Amino acid sequence: MARPLLPLNALRAFEASARHLNFSRAADELSVTPGAVSQQIRLLEDIVGAPLFKREPKGLALTDLGRASIPLLREGMERLMDASALLREPPRKKQISVSVAPSFAAKWLMPRMDRFHAEHPEVEVWISADMEPADLSDGTVDVAVRYGPGGYANAHVDLLMTEQVLPVCAPGLMNGDKPIRKPADLIHHGLLHDVSSDADPGRPDWAMWLKARKVRHPDPRRGSRFSQSSLLIEAAVAGRGVALAKRTLAQADLSAGRLMAPFPDGSQTVGFAYHIVTPRDRPASPSAVAFTDWLKREAVDHENNMDQL
């Protein structure tokens, strides 16, 4: 059986009086009269059957019982205050954790997040951008977007978008001293290489792309290399050379005119694609479902816009 709780007002009066060792100052703190404090102390002493204070020449002092009980009472009062503060807080936002590769986060996901927040202001999205794929089995990640062949074990996998690679460069290279009009013109320009760890082994590199177009380049493997696709794209925007880039990640810069595609027919679909990956061993939360549904709509809009260009 639960032990009966002593009257809360009496306990508050006792704690304040024990702290001040003065009924008047305790009354001021509690916004009551000194007589009301004295009455609450007498009520508490009658219930416990022993005095809690003793009067001395210099004023009030705690009895042994009062001194022994005060630390526990103060701890209990602090917990009550903490619980009260928690109950008064506005409802916490629903949280989901999303794991993505850094380049996908920077070039595709983050520019679109305002639209998700506008649709779902109640959902707080925590984005983890890591090169290594997240482990969905430990319960810390709700949704992951992975670039790869698909077929991930022990997970639900939905295709999000396919990918293409194509040459891109800054507008200034198109009409500079050595303008780019045909693939053979690339001999006069630096080549930028994507060597990110998520590279598709079947994706063409510059040597393969140039060979397929019968261009005899003196050394197609020369040029700067970048371990993240986003860095490759930024180097191309800065005019450091021509990049063989993932179109999904370069599309925003192409649409904004920061990049140009010298050869519209030079794109090639690759075997890797973007997939939504969610844990199989636990049901998705409503917030995670809302996020994945939004991702799919954004992907459809993105691919429709690419088709129109």
Tab-separated table of C-alpha atoms in Angstrom:
chain	number	residue	atom	x	y	z
A	1	MET	CA	0.000	0.000	0.000
A	2	ALA	CA	1.171	3.550	-0.736
A	3	ARG	CA	2.306	5.507	2.298
A	4	PRO	CA	0.125	8.561	3.016
A	5	LEU	CA	1.664	11.866	1.956
A	6	LEU	CA	1.896	14.651	4.534
A	7	PRO	CA	0.070	17.903	3.685
A	8	LEU	CA	2.033	19.719	0.968
A	9	ASN	CA	1.332	23.223	2.363
A	10	ALA	CA	2.600	22.140	5.761
A	11	LEU	CA	5.742	20.671	4.223
A	12	ARG	CA	6.368	23.906	2.279
A	13	ALA	CA	5.963	25.952	5.453
A	14	PHE	CA	8.335	23.627	7.319
A	15	GLU	CA	11.011	23.764	4.587
A	16	ALA	CA	10.908	27.578	4.333
A	17	SER	CA	10.937	27.982	8.127
A	18	ALA	CA	13.871	25.576	8.453
A	19	ARG	CA	15.817	27.539	5.826
A	20	HIS	CA	15.169	30.946	7.427
A	21	LEU	CA	14.815	29.783	11.060
A	22	ASN	CA	12.222	32.516	11.252
A	23	PHE	CA	8.460	32.203	10.775
A	24	SER	CA	8.045	35.813	9.618
A	25	ARG	CA	10.602	35.533	6.820
A	26	ALA	CA	9.144	32.180	5.793
A	27	ALA	CA	5.701	33.838	5.681
A	28	ASP	CA	7.026	36.624	3.429
A	29	GLU	CA	8.469	34.039	1.020
A	30	LEU	CA	5.220	32.091	0.902
A	31	SER	CA	3.029	35.214	0.749
A	32	VAL	CA	1.047	34.239	3.857
A	33	THR	CA	0.872	35.547	7.436
A	34	PRO	CA	3.281	34.386	10.181
A	35	GLY	CA	0.251	32.980	11.994
A	36	ALA	CA	-0.563	30.785	8.989
A	37	VAL	CA	2.997	29.422	8.981
A	38	SER	CA	2.826	28.678	12.700
A	39	GLN	CA	-0.489	26.884	12.188
A	40	GLN	CA	0.960	24.709	9.404
A	41	ILE	CA	3.983	23.812	11.559
A	42	ARG	CA	1.717	22.836	14.495
A	43	LEU	CA	-0.402	20.702	12.115
A	44	LEU	CA	2.710	18.907	10.883
A	45	GLU	CA	4.025	18.353	14.411
A	46	ASP	CA	0.645	16.940	15.511
A	47	ILE	CA	0.688	14.484	12.591
A	48	VAL	CA	4.262	13.265	13.192
A	49	GLY	CA	3.843	13.316	16.960
A	50	ALA	CA	7.053	15.197	17.732
A	51	PRO	CA	8.348	18.789	17.665
A	52	LEU	CA	10.288	19.990	14.641
A	53	PHE	CA	11.541	23.282	16.123
A	54	LYS	CA	12.700	24.361	19.511
A	55	ARG	CA	12.918	27.908	20.784
A	56	GLU	CA	16.309	29.122	21.968
A	57	PRO	CA	17.480	32.522	23.221
A	58	LYS	CA	18.768	33.404	19.769
A	59	GLY	CA	15.618	32.226	17.987
A	60	LEU	CA	14.380	29.036	16.337
A	61	ALA	CA	16.461	25.870	16.011
A	62	LEU	CA	15.656	22.533	14.440
A	63	THR	CA	15.157	19.471	16.579
A	64	ASP	CA	17.011	16.279	15.696
A	65	LEU	CA	13.949	15.015	13.813
A	66	GLY	CA	13.588	18.298	11.937
A	67	ARG	CA	17.306	18.388	11.054
A	68	ALA	CA	17.282	14.790	9.802
A	69	SER	CA	14.224	15.234	7.595
A	70	ILE	CA	15.146	18.536	5.915
A	71	PRO	CA	17.680	17.184	3.325
A	72	LEU	CA	15.170	14.620	2.047
A	73	LEU	CA	12.377	17.187	2.034
A	74	ARG	CA	14.480	19.674	0.056
A	75	GLU	CA	15.396	17.028	-2.490
A	76	GLY	CA	11.731	16.157	-2.867
A	77	MET	CA	10.759	19.806	-3.254
A	78	GLU	CA	13.408	20.286	-5.960
A	79	ARG	CA	12.045	17.298	-7.865
A	80	LEU	CA	8.557	18.709	-7.616
A	81	MET	CA	9.804	22.026	-8.989
A	82	ASP	CA	11.564	20.244	-11.869
A	83	ALA	CA	8.417	18.262	-12.672
A	84	SER	CA	6.318	21.432	-12.580
A	85	ALA	CA	8.718	23.215	-14.953
A	86	LEU	CA	8.648	20.256	-17.327
A	87	LEU	CA	4.847	20.161	-17.365
A	88	ARG	CA	4.705	23.876	-18.125
A	89	GLU	CA	7.052	23.571	-21.143
A	90	PRO	CA	5.429	23.680	-24.579
A	91	PRO	CA	5.119	20.265	-26.226
A	92	ARG	CA	8.406	19.062	-27.639
A	93	LYS	CA	8.660	18.760	-31.402
A	94	LYS	CA	8.597	15.313	-32.893
A	95	GLN	CA	12.158	14.369	-33.781
A	96	ILE	CA	13.609	12.146	-36.488
A	97	SER	CA	17.231	11.367	-37.279
A	98	VAL	CA	18.244	11.296	-40.954
A	99	SER	CA	21.563	9.941	-42.222
A	100	VAL	CA	22.885	11.083	-45.620
A	101	ALA	CA	26.207	11.465	-47.404
A	102	PRO	CA	27.752	14.961	-47.055
A	103	SER	CA	27.563	15.826	-50.772
A	104	PHE	CA	23.932	14.761	-51.067
A	105	ALA	CA	23.118	16.762	-47.936
A	106	ALA	CA	24.863	19.909	-49.179
A	107	LYS	CA	23.845	19.922	-52.837
A	108	TRP	CA	20.386	18.334	-52.841
A	109	LEU	CA	18.757	17.875	-49.444
A	110	MET	CA	19.532	21.042	-47.478
A	111	PRO	CA	18.352	23.508	-50.175
A	112	ARG	CA	14.942	21.791	-50.001
A	113	MET	CA	14.500	21.473	-46.235
A	114	ASP	CA	12.592	24.743	-45.871
A	115	ARG	CA	9.786	23.175	-47.892
A	116	PHE	CA	9.582	20.202	-45.533
A	117	HIS	CA	9.536	22.457	-42.465
A	118	ALA	CA	6.771	24.543	-44.040
A	119	GLU	CA	4.670	21.386	-44.510
A	120	HIS	CA	5.551	19.836	-41.140
A	121	PRO	CA	6.538	22.520	-38.615
A	122	GLU	CA	5.914	20.041	-35.794
A	123	VAL	CA	8.762	17.748	-36.931
A	124	GLU	CA	12.375	18.435	-35.936
A	125	VAL	CA	14.848	16.808	-38.343
A	126	TRP	CA	18.327	15.923	-37.123
A	127	ILE	CA	20.617	15.437	-40.117
A	128	SER	CA	23.807	13.410	-39.801
A	129	ALA	CA	26.092	13.805	-42.825
A	130	ASP	CA	28.688	11.047	-42.767
A	131	MET	CA	30.744	9.286	-45.409
A	132	GLU	CA	30.227	5.916	-43.733
A	133	PRO	CA	26.700	4.440	-44.055
A	134	ALA	CA	24.749	4.611	-40.820
A	135	ASP	CA	23.919	1.465	-38.863
A	136	LEU	CA	20.128	1.377	-38.715
A	137	SER	CA	20.071	-1.482	-36.221
A	138	ASP	CA	20.982	0.536	-33.122
A	139	GLY	CA	17.820	2.675	-33.137
A	140	THR	CA	19.567	6.050	-33.525
A	141	VAL	CA	18.678	6.590	-37.218
A	142	ASP	CA	15.105	6.719	-38.518
A	143	VAL	CA	15.747	7.331	-42.222
A	144	ALA	CA	18.860	7.042	-44.395
A	145	VAL	CA	19.486	8.013	-48.002
A	146	ARG	CA	22.183	5.828	-49.535
A	147	TYR	CA	23.815	6.017	-52.938
A	148	GLY	CA	24.592	2.543	-54.190
A	149	PRO	CA	23.307	-0.611	-55.846
A	150	GLY	CA	20.377	-1.139	-53.444
A	151	GLY	CA	19.505	-4.454	-51.839
A	152	TYR	CA	20.633	-3.444	-48.348
A	153	ALA	CA	20.222	-6.274	-45.846
A	154	ASN	CA	17.772	-6.116	-42.927
A	155	ALA	CA	16.179	-2.861	-44.133
A	156	HIS	CA	13.274	-1.540	-46.153
A	157	VAL	CA	14.634	-0.043	-49.378
A	158	ASP	CA	12.800	2.280	-51.795
A	159	LEU	CA	14.349	3.699	-54.952
A	160	LEU	CA	14.497	7.488	-54.689
A	161	MET	CA	16.291	8.618	-57.871
A	162	THR	CA	18.528	7.272	-60.581
A	163	GLU	CA	21.763	9.069	-61.422
A	164	GLN	CA	23.658	10.230	-64.496
A	165	VAL	CA	27.122	11.666	-64.959
A	166	LEU	CA	27.939	14.399	-67.457
A	167	PRO	CA	30.679	16.970	-68.116
A	168	VAL	CA	30.087	20.362	-66.507
A	169	CYS	CA	32.136	23.547	-66.344
A	170	ALA	CA	31.914	27.228	-65.510
A	171	PRO	CA	30.382	29.454	-68.219
A	172	GLY	CA	33.709	31.233	-68.668
A	173	LEU	CA	35.353	28.089	-70.032
A	174	MET	CA	32.738	27.723	-72.749
A	175	ASN	CA	33.752	30.913	-74.529
A	176	GLY	CA	37.285	31.595	-73.325
A	177	ASP	CA	40.547	31.569	-75.217
A	178	LYS	CA	40.010	27.898	-76.012
A	179	PRO	CA	36.226	27.526	-76.236
A	180	ILE	CA	34.612	24.168	-75.677
A	181	ARG	CA	32.523	23.149	-78.663
A	182	LYS	CA	33.238	19.439	-79.076
A	183	PRO	CA	34.705	16.674	-76.847
A	184	ALA	CA	38.137	17.001	-78.485
A	185	ASP	CA	38.364	20.562	-77.115
A	186	LEU	CA	38.739	19.092	-73.622
A	187	ILE	CA	42.368	18.365	-74.455
A	188	HIS	CA	43.040	22.062	-73.756
A	189	HIS	CA	41.379	22.102	-70.338
A	190	GLY	CA	42.052	20.601	-66.941
A	191	LEU	CA	39.959	17.574	-66.012
A	192	LEU	CA	38.448	17.255	-62.529
A	193	HIS	CA	37.959	13.771	-61.089
A	194	ASP	CA	35.412	12.455	-58.578
A	195	VAL	CA	37.109	9.849	-56.368
A	196	SER	CA	34.514	9.825	-53.588
A	197	SER	CA	34.156	6.589	-51.637
A	198	ASP	CA	30.603	6.086	-52.950
A	199	ALA	CA	31.835	5.919	-56.542
A	200	ASP	CA	30.039	3.420	-58.744
A	201	PRO	CA	32.645	0.924	-60.040
A	202	GLY	CA	30.799	0.864	-63.371
A	203	ARG	CA	30.576	4.628	-63.688
A	204	PRO	CA	32.677	6.069	-66.524
A	205	ASP	CA	35.761	8.041	-65.625
A	206	TRP	CA	37.303	10.587	-67.970
A	207	ALA	CA	39.372	7.961	-69.762
A	208	MET	CA	36.267	5.900	-70.503
A	209	TRP	CA	34.133	8.912	-71.446
A	210	LEU	CA	36.708	10.303	-73.882
A	211	LYS	CA	37.475	6.922	-75.412
A	212	ALA	CA	33.765	6.340	-76.091
A	213	ARG	CA	33.810	9.587	-78.117
A	214	LYS	CA	37.028	8.689	-79.967
A	215	VAL	CA	39.040	11.481	-78.352
A	216	ARG	CA	42.774	10.755	-78.067
A	217	HIS	CA	43.677	12.623	-74.880
A	218	PRO	CA	47.391	12.661	-73.943
A	219	ASP	CA	46.678	11.776	-70.305
A	220	PRO	CA	42.999	11.679	-69.259
A	221	ARG	CA	43.914	10.646	-65.708
A	222	ARG	CA	45.723	13.887	-64.932
A	223	GLY	CA	43.995	16.675	-63.004
A	224	SER	CA	42.683	17.435	-59.540
A	225	ARG	CA	40.896	14.725	-57.568
A	226	PHE	CA	38.175	15.244	-54.993
A	227	SER	CA	37.047	12.859	-52.272
A	228	GLN	CA	33.568	14.422	-52.118
A	229	SER	CA	31.294	15.116	-55.067
A	230	SER	CA	30.284	18.508	-53.684
A	231	LEU	CA	33.931	19.658	-53.681
A	232	LEU	CA	34.294	18.539	-57.308
A	233	ILE	CA	31.259	20.626	-58.264
A	234	GLU	CA	32.493	23.681	-56.370
A	235	ALA	CA	35.851	23.420	-58.159
A	236	ALA	CA	34.034	23.356	-61.499
A	237	VAL	CA	31.950	26.401	-60.505
A	238	ALA	CA	35.204	28.191	-59.644
A	239	GLY	CA	36.503	27.525	-63.176
A	240	ARG	CA	39.275	25.140	-62.184
A	241	GLY	CA	38.453	22.715	-64.993
A	242	VAL	CA	35.791	20.460	-66.451
A	243	ALA	CA	34.201	17.923	-64.087
A	244	LEU	CA	32.525	14.632	-64.855
A	245	ALA	CA	29.842	15.131	-62.229
A	246	LYS	CA	26.712	13.512	-60.876
A	247	ARG	CA	23.857	15.396	-62.482
A	248	THR	CA	21.574	15.185	-59.442
A	249	LEU	CA	24.146	17.008	-57.354
A	250	ALA	CA	25.123	19.488	-60.060
A	251	GLN	CA	21.562	20.314	-61.144
A	252	ALA	CA	21.037	23.326	-58.859
A	253	ASP	CA	24.205	24.970	-60.192
A	254	LEU	CA	23.215	24.118	-63.775
A	255	SER	CA	19.746	25.629	-63.283
A	256	ALA	CA	21.228	28.762	-61.711
A	257	GLY	CA	23.727	29.229	-64.548
A	258	ARG	CA	26.787	28.728	-62.344
A	259	LEU	CA	27.593	25.630	-64.397
A	260	MET	CA	26.995	24.668	-67.999
A	261	ALA	CA	26.854	21.296	-69.717
A	262	PRO	CA	28.975	21.613	-72.891
A	263	PHE	CA	27.588	18.401	-74.373
A	264	PRO	CA	23.856	17.889	-73.676
A	265	ASP	CA	24.074	14.423	-75.191
A	266	GLY	CA	27.121	13.549	-73.110
A	267	SER	CA	25.263	12.306	-70.053
A	268	GLN	CA	25.296	8.635	-69.137
A	269	THR	CA	23.054	6.796	-66.681
A	270	VAL	CA	25.024	4.816	-64.096
A	271	GLY	CA	24.224	1.671	-62.147
A	272	PHE	CA	24.173	3.261	-58.706
A	273	ALA	CA	21.096	5.180	-57.533
A	274	TYR	CA	19.761	6.954	-54.467
A	275	HIS	CA	17.661	4.818	-52.115
A	276	ILE	CA	15.563	5.551	-49.038
A	277	VAL	CA	16.556	3.039	-46.378
A	278	THR	CA	14.543	2.525	-43.174
A	279	PRO	CA	14.857	-0.045	-40.375
A	280	ARG	CA	13.018	-3.309	-40.874
A	281	ASP	CA	12.986	-4.316	-37.207
A	282	ARG	CA	10.845	-1.411	-35.979
A	283	PRO	CA	7.825	0.403	-37.414
A	284	ALA	CA	8.404	3.841	-38.879
A	285	SER	CA	7.061	6.728	-36.822
A	286	PRO	CA	4.451	9.049	-38.385
A	287	SER	CA	7.167	11.724	-38.626
A	288	ALA	CA	9.515	9.359	-40.476
A	289	VAL	CA	6.699	8.394	-42.857
A	290	ALA	CA	5.961	12.078	-43.508
A	291	PHE	CA	9.632	12.712	-44.255
A	292	THR	CA	10.028	9.773	-46.646
A	293	ASP	CA	6.809	10.691	-48.468
A	294	TRP	CA	8.111	14.241	-48.851
A	295	LEU	CA	11.474	12.958	-50.140
A	296	LYS	CA	9.717	10.943	-52.838
A	297	ARG	CA	7.663	13.938	-53.977
A	298	GLU	CA	10.771	16.101	-54.125
A	299	ALA	CA	12.576	13.449	-56.154
A	300	VAL	CA	9.717	13.282	-58.696
A	301	ASP	CA	9.728	17.076	-59.042
A	302	HIS	CA	13.505	17.070	-59.418
A	303	GLU	CA	13.503	14.462	-62.184
A	304	ASN	CA	10.609	16.209	-63.979
A	305	ASN	CA	12.541	19.458	-63.931
A	306	MET	CA	15.627	17.744	-65.349
A	307	ASP	CA	13.549	16.283	-68.176
A	308	GLN	CA	12.373	19.769	-69.108
A	309	LEU	CA	15.869	21.199	-69.387
